[in-house]
Coordinates of C-alpha atoms in Angstrom, one line a residue:
M1 CA 17.5 -22.4 31.3
R2 CA 17.1 -18.6 31.9
P3 CA 13.4 -17.3 32.3
A4 CA 12.4 -15.0 29.4
K5 CA 12.3 -11.5 30.0
K6 CA 9.1 -9.5 30.2
L7 CA 8.1 -7.6 26.9
S8 CA 4.7 -6.9 27.1
T9 CA 2.6 -4.5 29.4
Y10 CA -0.4 -7.0 28.9
A11 CA -0.2 -9.3 31.8
P12 CA -2.2 -12.6 31.5
V13 CA -4.2 -13.8 34.9
W14 CA -3.3 -17.3 35.7
P15 CA -4.1 -20.4 35.1
V16 CA -3.9 -19.1 31.1
Q17 CA -5.4 -20.7 28.5
L18 CA -4.8 -20.3 24.8
A19 CA -7.7 -18.1 23.1
P20 CA -9.5 -20.2 20.5
A21 CA -8.8 -18.6 17.9
A22 CA -4.8 -19.0 18.9
S23 CA -3.0 -22.3 17.3
I24 CA 0.6 -23.5 17.4
D25 CA 1.5 -24.9 14.1
P26 CA 4.4 -27.1 13.8
P27 CA 7.4 -26.6 11.4
V28 CA 7.0 -27.5 8.1
Q29 CA 10.3 -29.7 7.7
D30 CA 13.1 -29.9 10.0
G31 CA 14.8 -27.4 11.4
A32 CA 11.6 -24.7 11.2
P33 CA 10.3 -22.9 13.7
W34 CA 7.3 -23.6 15.0
I35 CA 4.8 -20.7 14.6
V36 CA 2.4 -18.9 17.1
A37 CA -0.8 -17.6 15.5
L38 CA -3.8 -15.6 15.7
N39 CA -7.0 -16.1 13.5
G40 CA -4.5 -17.6 11.3
V41 CA -1.8 -15.0 11.2
P42 CA 1.7 -15.6 12.4
R43 CA 2.3 -13.8 15.7
A44 CA 5.6 -14.9 16.5
R45 CA 8.4 -18.1 16.0
V46 CA 9.1 -20.4 19.0
S47 CA 11.3 -23.0 19.6
G48 CA 10.1 -26.6 19.9
D49 CA 10.2 -26.1 24.2
V50 CA 8.4 -23.2 24.1
A51 CA 5.5 -24.8 21.7
A52 CA 5.5 -27.5 24.5
V53 CA 4.8 -25.2 27.1
L54 CA 2.1 -23.2 25.6
R55 CA 0.2 -26.8 24.0
T56 CA 0.1 -28.1 27.8
V57 CA -1.5 -24.4 29.5
D58 CA -5.0 -25.3 29.7
G59 CA -6.7 -22.8 32.0
V60 CA -6.6 -24.9 34.6
K61 CA -2.7 -25.6 36.0
G62 CA -1.0 -23.4 37.6
P63 CA 3.2 -22.3 36.5
E64 CA 4.3 -25.0 38.8
H65 CA 2.0 -27.6 37.6
V66 CA 3.0 -27.1 33.9
A67 CA 6.7 -26.9 35.0
A68 CA 5.9 -30.3 36.4
Q69 CA 4.3 -31.8 33.6
L70 CA 7.0 -31.2 31.1
G71 CA 9.6 -32.1 33.6
E72 CA 12.9 -30.8 34.1
P73 CA 14.6 -28.5 33.3
W74 CA 11.4 -26.8 33.3
T75 CA 10.5 -24.0 36.5
A76 CA 7.1 -22.5 37.4
R77 CA 9.3 -19.0 36.9
E78 CA 10.5 -19.8 33.6
V79 CA 7.1 -21.3 32.5
T80 CA 5.5 -17.5 33.6
G81 CA 8.5 -15.7 31.5
V82 CA 7.5 -17.7 28.3
V83 CA 3.9 -16.8 28.8
E84 CA 4.9 -12.8 29.9
Q85 CA 7.1 -12.9 26.8
L86 CA 4.0 -13.6 24.6
A87 CA 1.3 -12.2 26.2
N88 CA 2.2 -9.1 23.6
T89 CA 0.3 -11.8 20.7
R90 CA -2.9 -11.7 22.7
I91 CA -3.1 -15.4 22.3
F92 CA -4.0 -15.9 25.9
D93 CA -7.7 -14.9 27.2
G94 CA -8.6 -17.8 28.9
G95 CA -10.9 -18.9 26.8
T96 CA -13.4 -15.5 26.9
H97 CA -13.6 -14.7 23.3
R98 CA -14.9 -16.6 20.6
A99 CA -12.9 -17.1 17.3
K100 CA -13.9 -15.2 14.5
V101 CA -13.4 -15.6 10.9
R102 CA -13.0 -11.9 9.8
W103 CA -13.8 -11.7 6.2
V104 CA -13.2 -8.1 6.1
Q105 CA -9.6 -6.5 7.5
F106 CA -8.5 -3.3 7.9
R107 CA -4.6 -3.0 8.3
A108 CA -3.5 0.5 9.3
P109 CA -2.7 3.3 8.1
L110 CA -4.9 2.6 4.6
T111 CA -5.4 -0.6 3.9
V112 CA -8.7 -2.6 3.5
Q113 CA -8.8 -6.2 2.6
L114 CA -11.9 -8.6 1.7
T115 CA -11.4 -12.4 1.8
L116 CA -12.7 -14.4 -1.0
F117 CA -11.7 -18.0 -0.1
N118 CA -8.9 -20.5 1.2
P119 CA -6.9 -21.4 -1.7
T120 CA -5.0 -23.5 -0.1
V121 CA -6.2 -27.2 -1.7
F122 CA -6.2 -25.9 -5.2
L123 CA -2.5 -24.7 -4.9
Y124 CA -1.2 -27.5 -3.1
S125 CA -3.1 -29.4 -6.6
L126 CA -0.8 -27.0 -8.5
R127 CA 2.9 -28.0 -7.0
P128 CA 3.7 -30.3 -9.8
L129 CA 3.1 -27.6 -12.3
V130 CA 5.8 -25.5 -10.2
A131 CA 7.6 -28.6 -9.8
A132 CA 8.1 -28.3 -14.0
L133 CA 8.3 -24.6 -14.3
A134 CA 11.5 -24.6 -11.8
R135 CA 13.6 -27.4 -14.0
R136 CA 16.9 -25.6 -15.5
E137 CA 15.8 -25.7 -19.0
V138 CA 12.5 -23.8 -18.1
L139 CA 14.4 -21.4 -16.1
V140 CA 16.7 -20.6 -18.9
L141 CA 13.9 -20.4 -21.4
A142 CA 12.2 -17.9 -19.0
A143 CA 15.7 -15.8 -18.9
L144 CA 15.3 -15.4 -22.5
L145 CA 12.3 -14.1 -22.6
V146 CA 13.1 -11.5 -20.3
L147 CA 16.2 -10.9 -22.1
G148 CA 13.9 -11.0 -25.6
G149 CA 11.5 -8.3 -23.4
M150 CA 14.4 -6.0 -22.6
V151 CA 15.3 -6.0 -26.6
G152 CA 11.9 -4.6 -27.2
L153 CA 11.8 -2.3 -24.6
S154 CA 14.9 -0.7 -25.9
T155 CA 14.1 -0.9 -29.5
A156 CA 10.7 0.9 -28.9
G157 CA 11.8 3.9 -26.9
H158 CA 9.7 6.1 -29.4
E159 CA 6.6 4.1 -29.8
I160 CA 6.2 3.8 -26.2
L161 CA 6.5 7.5 -25.5
R162 CA 3.7 7.9 -28.2
V163 CA 2.4 5.4 -26.4
L164 CA 2.1 6.7 -23.0
S165 CA 1.4 10.3 -24.0
T166 CA -1.3 10.1 -26.6
P167 CA -4.7 8.8 -26.4
L168 CA -5.9 5.3 -27.4
P169 CA -8.6 3.3 -28.7
L170 CA -10.9 2.0 -26.0
E171 CA -10.8 -1.4 -27.2
A172 CA -7.2 -1.3 -26.6
Y173 CA -7.3 0.2 -22.8
L174 CA -10.3 -2.6 -22.6
G175 CA -7.5 -5.3 -23.5
V176 CA -5.0 -3.9 -21.4
A177 CA -7.0 -3.5 -18.5
A178 CA -8.4 -7.1 -18.8
A179 CA -5.0 -8.4 -19.1
M180 CA -3.9 -6.4 -16.0
F181 CA -6.5 -7.6 -14.1
A182 CA -5.5 -11.1 -14.8
S183 CA -1.9 -10.8 -14.5
T184 CA -2.5 -8.9 -11.1
L185 CA -4.7 -12.2 -9.7
L186 CA -1.7 -14.5 -11.2
H187 CA 0.6 -12.3 -9.3
E188 CA -1.2 -13.5 -6.5
L189 CA -1.4 -16.9 -7.0
G190 CA 2.5 -16.8 -7.8
H191 CA 3.2 -16.1 -4.3
G192 CA 0.7 -18.8 -3.0
M193 CA 1.9 -21.7 -5.5
A194 CA 5.4 -21.0 -4.2
L195 CA 4.6 -21.3 -0.4
A196 CA 2.6 -24.5 -1.1
Y197 CA 5.4 -25.8 -3.2
F198 CA 7.4 -25.3 -0.4
G199 CA 5.0 -26.9 2.6
G200 CA 3.6 -23.8 3.7
Q201 CA -0.4 -22.8 3.6
P202 CA -1.9 -19.9 2.2
R203 CA -4.6 -19.3 4.1
R204 CA -6.6 -16.5 2.3
I205 CA -7.1 -14.8 -1.2
G206 CA -8.9 -11.6 -1.7
I207 CA -9.3 -8.2 -2.6
M208 CA -8.1 -5.1 -1.2
L209 CA -8.2 -1.2 -1.2
F210 CA -4.1 -0.8 -0.8
Y211 CA -3.8 3.2 -0.3
L212 CA -7.0 3.7 -1.6
S213 CA -6.2 1.7 -4.9
P214 CA -7.6 -1.7 -5.8
A215 CA -5.8 -4.8 -6.0
F216 CA -5.5 -8.6 -5.3
F217 CA -3.7 -10.1 -2.2
C218 CA -2.8 -13.7 -1.0
D219 CA -1.8 -13.9 2.6
V220 CA 1.4 -16.1 2.7
T221 CA 2.5 -14.8 6.4
D222 CA 2.4 -18.5 6.6
G223 CA 5.9 -19.0 5.2
W224 CA 7.7 -18.1 8.4
R225 CA 6.9 -21.6 9.1
L226 CA 9.7 -22.3 6.1
P227 CA 13.0 -23.3 7.7
S228 CA 14.9 -21.4 4.6
R229 CA 15.6 -17.6 4.0
R230 CA 16.4 -18.5 0.7
Q231 CA 12.6 -20.3 0.1
R232 CA 10.8 -17.0 1.9
V233 CA 12.5 -14.7 -0.2
L234 CA 11.8 -16.7 -3.3
V235 CA 7.8 -16.9 -1.7
A236 CA 8.2 -12.9 -1.6
L237 CA 9.8 -12.7 -5.1
A238 CA 7.5 -15.1 -7.0
G239 CA 5.2 -12.3 -7.8
P240 CA 6.8 -9.8 -9.8
M241 CA 8.6 -12.5 -11.5
V242 CA 5.2 -13.4 -13.0
H243 CA 4.8 -9.9 -14.1
L244 CA 8.3 -9.4 -15.4
G245 CA 7.5 -12.7 -17.4
L246 CA 4.1 -11.3 -19.0
G247 CA 5.4 -8.1 -19.4
S248 CA 8.7 -9.8 -21.4
A249 CA 6.2 -11.7 -23.4
A250 CA 4.2 -8.8 -24.5
L251 CA 7.4 -6.6 -25.4
S252 CA 8.9 -9.6 -27.4
V253 CA 5.9 -10.2 -29.1
Q254 CA 5.1 -6.6 -30.2
G255 CA 8.3 -6.5 -32.1
L256 CA 6.8 -8.9 -34.4
M257 CA 3.7 -7.0 -34.9
T258 CA 3.2 -4.1 -37.7
G259 CA 1.6 -0.6 -36.1
S260 CA -1.9 -1.3 -34.8
T261 CA -4.3 -1.2 -31.9
A262 CA -3.0 -4.4 -31.0
K263 CA 0.4 -3.5 -31.2
D264 CA -0.2 -0.5 -29.2
G265 CA -1.9 -2.4 -26.0
A266 CA 1.3 -5.0 -26.3
L267 CA 3.3 -2.2 -25.4
L268 CA 0.8 -0.4 -22.8
Y269 CA 0.6 -3.9 -21.3
G270 CA 4.4 -4.4 -21.4
V271 CA 5.7 -1.3 -19.9
L272 CA 3.0 -1.2 -17.4
C273 CA 3.5 -5.0 -16.4
Y274 CA 7.6 -3.8 -15.9
C275 CA 6.1 -1.0 -13.6
V276 CA 4.1 -3.5 -11.4
A277 CA 7.3 -5.7 -10.8
V278 CA 9.7 -2.7 -10.3
L279 CA 6.8 -1.0 -7.9
N280 CA 6.8 -4.2 -5.9
L281 CA 10.4 -4.1 -5.5
F282 CA 10.3 -0.9 -3.2
P283 CA 11.1 -2.0 0.2
F284 CA 9.5 0.8 2.6
I285 CA 6.2 0.1 2.3
K286 CA 4.4 -3.4 2.7
L287 CA 5.2 -4.6 -0.8
D288 CA 7.1 -7.8 -2.4
G289 CA 10.5 -6.4 -1.9
Y290 CA 9.5 -5.5 2.0
V291 CA 8.5 -9.0 2.2
A292 CA 11.9 -10.3 0.9
L293 CA 14.1 -8.2 2.5
M294 CA 12.4 -9.2 5.9
S295 CA 12.9 -12.3 5.1
A296 CA 16.3 -12.3 4.0
L297 CA 17.0 -10.8 7.2
D298 CA 15.1 -13.0 9.1
V299 CA 13.6 -9.9 10.7
P300 CA 9.8 -11.0 11.3
Y301 CA 7.3 -7.3 11.6
L302 CA 10.7 -5.2 10.2
R303 CA 8.9 -2.1 9.9
K304 CA 7.1 -2.0 12.9
K305 CA 10.3 -2.8 14.7
S306 CA 12.1 -0.6 12.9
M307 CA 9.1 2.3 13.5
D308 CA 9.2 1.5 17.3
A309 CA 13.1 2.3 17.1
M310 CA 12.5 5.7 15.6
G311 CA 9.8 6.5 17.9
E312 CA 12.2 5.3 20.8
L313 CA 14.6 7.7 19.5
V314 CA 12.3 10.8 19.6
R315 CA 10.8 10.2 22.8
V316 CA 14.6 9.9 24.1
H317 CA 16.1 13.3 22.4
V318 CA 12.5 15.0 22.0
F319 CA 10.8 14.2 25.2
G320 CA 13.5 12.9 27.5
A321 CA 11.9 9.4 28.3
R322 CA 13.8 6.8 29.2
H323 CA 15.5 3.9 27.0
S324 CA 13.1 1.1 27.0
L325 CA 14.9 -0.4 23.7
P326 CA 17.7 -2.1 22.9
K327 CA 20.3 -0.5 20.3
R328 CA 18.9 -1.1 17.0
G329 CA 21.6 0.2 14.7
L330 CA 20.0 1.2 11.6
L331 CA 16.7 0.3 12.4
P332 CA 15.2 3.8 13.3
W333 CA 16.9 5.0 10.0
F334 CA 15.2 2.2 8.2
G335 CA 11.9 3.2 10.0
L336 CA 11.8 6.7 8.9
A337 CA 11.9 6.0 5.4
S338 CA 8.6 4.0 5.9
F339 CA 7.3 6.7 7.3
V340 CA 7.8 9.0 4.7
A341 CA 7.2 6.8 2.0
G342 CA 4.1 5.6 3.8
L343 CA 3.2 9.4 3.8
A344 CA 4.3 9.7 0.2
F345 CA 2.0 6.8 -0.9
M346 CA -0.9 8.6 0.7
A347 CA -0.4 11.6 -0.8
I348 CA 0.0 10.1 -4.6
G349 CA -3.2 8.2 -3.8
F350 CA -5.4 11.1 -3.1
Q351 CA -3.6 13.3 -5.8
R352 CA -4.3 10.3 -8.5
L353 CA -8.0 9.5 -7.1
V354 CA -9.7 12.2 -4.5
P355 CA -10.2 14.4 -8.0
V356 CA -12.4 11.5 -9.8
F357 CA -14.1 11.1 -6.7
L358 CA -14.8 14.7 -6.2
Q359 CA -16.6 14.5 -9.6
F360 CA -19.1 11.9 -8.9
G361 CA -20.9 14.7 -6.8
F362 CA -22.6 14.2 -3.1
A363 CA -21.5 10.4 -2.9
G364 CA -18.2 11.0 -4.1
H365 CA -17.6 13.9 -1.4
L366 CA -19.1 11.3 1.2
V367 CA -16.6 8.9 0.0
V368 CA -13.5 11.3 0.6
A369 CA -14.9 12.5 3.8
A370 CA -15.0 9.2 5.1
V371 CA -11.5 8.4 4.3
L372 CA -10.2 11.6 6.1
L373 CA -12.0 10.9 8.7
L374 CA -10.6 7.3 8.8
L375 CA -7.1 8.8 8.4
L376 CA -7.5 11.3 11.0
A377 CA -8.5 9.0 13.4
V378 CA -5.9 6.7 13.0
V379 CA -3.5 9.4 13.3
S380 CA -4.7 10.9 16.2
A381 CA -4.7 7.4 18.2
S382 CA -0.8 7.1 17.0
I383 CA -0.1 10.5 18.4
V384 CA -2.1 9.8 21.7
R385 CA -0.2 6.3 21.9
F386 CA 3.0 8.0 21.3
F387 CA 2.3 10.6 24.2
L388 CA 1.3 7.5 26.6
A389 CA 4.4 5.6 25.7
A390 CA 6.6 8.6 26.4
A391 CA 4.5 9.0 29.6
R392 CA 5.3 5.3 30.8
N393 CA 9.2 5.7 30.1
G394 CA 9.6 8.5 32.2
S395 CA 9.0 11.7 30.3
P396 CA 8.4 14.5 32.1
F397 CA 5.1 16.1 31.7
W398 CA 6.2 19.7 31.4
R399 CA 8.0 18.3 28.2
R400 CA 5.4 17.0 26.9
V401 CA 3.2 20.0 27.4
L402 CA 6.2 22.0 25.6
V403 CA 6.1 18.9 22.7
G404 CA 2.4 19.5 22.2
A405 CA 2.1 23.1 22.6
A406 CA 5.5 23.2 19.7
G407 CA 3.6 20.8 17.4
T408 CA 0.6 22.8 17.8
G409 CA 2.1 26.1 17.1
V410 CA 4.6 24.3 14.1
L411 CA 1.6 22.9 12.4
A412 CA -0.5 26.4 13.2
V413 CA 2.6 28.4 11.3
I414 CA 2.6 25.7 8.4
L415 CA -1.5 26.3 7.8
A416 CA -0.9 30.3 8.0
A417 CA 2.3 30.7 6.1
V418 CA 3.1 27.9 3.3
P419 CA 1.6 29.1 0.2
V420 CA -0.9 26.9 -2.5
T421 CA -1.5 27.9 -5.3
S422 CA -4.7 25.9 -6.9
S423 CA -4.5 24.0 -10.0
Q424 CA -7.5 22.0 -11.8
V425 CA -7.3 19.6 -14.7
A426 CA -9.7 19.7 -17.4
G427 CA -9.3 19.7 -21.2
Y428 CA -9.1 22.1 -24.7
T429 CA -10.0 22.3 -28.4
L430 CA -8.5 23.8 -30.7
V431 CA -11.1 24.6 -33.8
D432 CA -10.3 26.8 -36.8
G433 CA -7.2 28.5 -35.0
R434 CA -9.7 29.3 -31.5
L435 CA -8.7 27.9 -28.5
N436 CA -11.3 26.4 -25.7
I437 CA -10.8 25.2 -22.5
V438 CA -13.5 22.4 -21.7
A439 CA -15.1 20.6 -18.6
P440 CA -17.5 17.9 -18.0
V441 CA -21.2 19.7 -17.4
G442 CA -22.0 20.1 -13.7
S443 CA -18.3 19.9 -12.4
T444 CA -17.7 20.8 -9.0
L445 CA -13.9 21.5 -9.5
A446 CA -14.4 24.0 -12.8
T447 CA -14.3 27.6 -11.4
F448 CA -11.7 29.3 -13.9
A449 CA -11.1 32.6 -13.7
E450 CA -9.8 35.3 -16.4
G451 CA -6.2 35.1 -16.3
D452 CA -5.5 32.5 -15.4
R453 CA -2.6 30.1 -16.7
V454 CA -3.1 27.4 -18.6
S455 CA -0.5 24.7 -19.7
L456 CA -1.5 22.8 -22.7
Q457 CA -0.5 19.4 -22.7
S458 CA -1.0 15.8 -24.4
Q459 CA -3.7 13.7 -23.3
G460 CA -1.7 10.6 -22.0
L461 CA -2.7 7.9 -19.7
V462 CA 0.7 8.2 -18.5
I463 CA 2.7 11.2 -19.4
H464 CA 1.6 14.4 -20.7
R465 CA 4.1 16.4 -22.7
D466 CA 3.9 20.7 -22.5
L467 CA 3.0 21.6 -25.4
G468 CA 2.0 25.5 -24.9
V469 CA 0.8 27.8 -22.6
A470 CA -2.7 29.9 -22.4
T471 CA -4.8 31.9 -20.5
I472 CA -8.4 31.9 -19.6
G473 CA -10.0 35.0 -21.6
S474 CA -12.9 37.3 -20.4
L475 CA -15.8 35.7 -21.9
P476 CA -18.0 34.1 -20.1
P477 CA -18.5 30.0 -19.9
S478 CA -21.0 28.7 -22.5
L479 CA -22.2 25.1 -23.2
S480 CA -20.7 23.3 -25.9
K481 CA -19.9 20.0 -27.6
A482 CA -16.0 18.3 -26.9
P483 CA -14.4 15.3 -28.2
L484 CA -13.9 12.8 -25.8
E485 CA -10.4 12.5 -25.9
A486 CA -10.0 16.1 -24.8
L487 CA -11.5 15.1 -21.3
V488 CA -9.8 11.5 -21.1
P489 CA -7.0 9.9 -22.9
V490 CA -9.5 7.9 -24.8
T491 CA -10.2 7.9 -28.9
F492 CA -13.9 6.6 -29.4
G493 CA -14.7 7.1 -33.2
G494 CA -15.5 10.8 -32.9
L495 CA -17.2 10.5 -30.0
A496 CA -18.4 14.3 -28.7
V497 CA -19.6 14.8 -25.0
P498 CA -21.5 17.9 -23.4
A499 CA -19.0 20.1 -22.1
Q500 CA -18.8 23.5 -20.3
S501 CA -16.3 25.9 -22.5
Y502 CA -14.0 28.8 -21.9
D503 CA -12.5 31.1 -24.2
A504 CA -8.6 31.3 -24.0
D505 CA -6.1 32.9 -25.6
I506 CA -2.6 31.3 -26.7
R507 CA 0.5 32.7 -25.5
E508 CA 2.7 30.7 -26.8
T509 CA 2.9 27.1 -28.6
G510 CA 4.4 24.8 -31.2
Y511 CA 2.4 22.0 -32.3
L512 CA -1.0 21.9 -31.0
P513 CA -3.3 18.8 -31.9
S514 CA -7.0 19.6 -31.8
A515 CA -7.4 18.1 -28.7
G516 CA -5.5 17.5 -25.3
R517 CA -5.4 18.1 -21.7
A518 CA -5.2 21.9 -19.8
E519 CA -4.3 22.2 -16.3
I520 CA -5.2 25.4 -15.1
T521 CA -3.2 27.4 -12.4
S522 CA -5.0 29.9 -10.6
R523 CA -4.0 33.3 -10.3
V524 CA -4.8 33.9 -6.6
Q525 CA -2.7 32.6 -4.1
L526 CA -4.2 31.1 -0.8
S527 CA -2.7 29.8 2.5
L528 CA -2.7 26.1 3.3
G529 CA -5.4 26.5 5.7
E530 CA -7.5 29.2 3.6
W531 CA -7.2 26.5 0.9
L532 CA -8.5 23.7 2.9
W533 CA -11.1 26.0 4.5
S534 CA -12.4 26.9 0.9
A535 CA -12.3 23.2 0.1
V536 CA -14.4 22.1 2.8
A537 CA -17.0 24.9 2.5
S538 CA -17.3 24.3 -1.2
S539 CA -17.9 20.7 -0.5
P540 CA -21.8 19.7 -1.1
L541 CA -21.8 17.7 2.1
W542 CA -21.1 21.1 3.9
P543 CA -24.6 22.5 5.2
G544 CA -25.5 25.6 3.5
D545 CA -26.6 27.1 0.4

């Protein structure tokens, strides 16, 4: 038996002992691996021999005594190699740290999880239900249901376009929101039920902010104890299958309904369920598709390993560092795709939610500032760790200085040279041929100027169809009333709300409803740096007037 190669920069001091928060979990079935876990989260898969070493270290014995207790073929050198190989999991601390149940956990770059309870007992009680659902005849019925949903989706094309691009009654949205809340919870329970059915333990269930979007989560990392890749893939795909089944049921049923609010709600719910199912299969973000791919390839921490491999290439070819990782084939390219996807998800999250928060004045600006500062801290720490890793692997100091200066110069050029045209979202009203652009009273975003271009659009929840073009007129803004559907994609019995009204001139248009969405583009073009400074200086958090 050869000693394990040291992989960690963290060197435990003998005699070592497992941390109180560490556990060595046995296989759930014959042939499955043992799992090294910390605070209930799997950190490594090990063989039975390695598990025996970890169960023997006690903070008293040295490597020679551990090897003697285990017997041949173990030696002190091999025992030391096992400990060094697993040191980076931080399961050894000499017993100096108490085990803590962390109800709130932050996962970089932008996920915060709040644990509600341990669902293991409840989900184990549902194993007979899962066994019944896994019967062949039930699976055939499920396939027919999905086929019916696909038929409903294809035959309701124009109706779906209308539902997604025009306002709907408030009761339709409330029904869909309640149904999506319930189906998202069922999605996570689907993961947990599948894991419990195969013998694993879903340790946590709760709510989280995932790239600024609220969602449920169910911790199924215990799936790494399962012996079969197929089982682990099914656990990952159980959630999307729940949304696929629910969406198919809604799209099948709506075909039997006549035009009504309930039919519109069923169409919207079915489409949203399908979108959630497809989105969750995206493999470059820590979603279900990523977990399924990682399980199919049998590569734990695939995203981290691939991004480490990408970073290794950059350090070697840009910083002149030595190779410290073995060649990884396509792994760096997967890391690059994961890095770009993470940036894209953050950008989409900010684009969707930041304008909503900014409408809430001081409190909203405070939330946005806190999130930005957190991101800045995470990015800064990552850059520092990246440079330190390059230094440890032999990167010349002058080269690191040159790369740092070049990066700073590129950032300065981007801030100074990249043009930004400010764009704001409001609403419009058309009464007796007179067009007005309307914004909520007190909105800090309503800074329209004469001549600004206005794109007149349909006020849909998802789709905004272009209907015409206008420009902001010369008259000063005034207080008025605007129908609710001019500001949000909701109809509510002709309800009108206070608004700031701006005169506008129609330039080109076809059919134009009496109210809709307006996207105003400023005539003034700023550099990216000027635009950022303007956004900061105009915030109520900024000291001054």
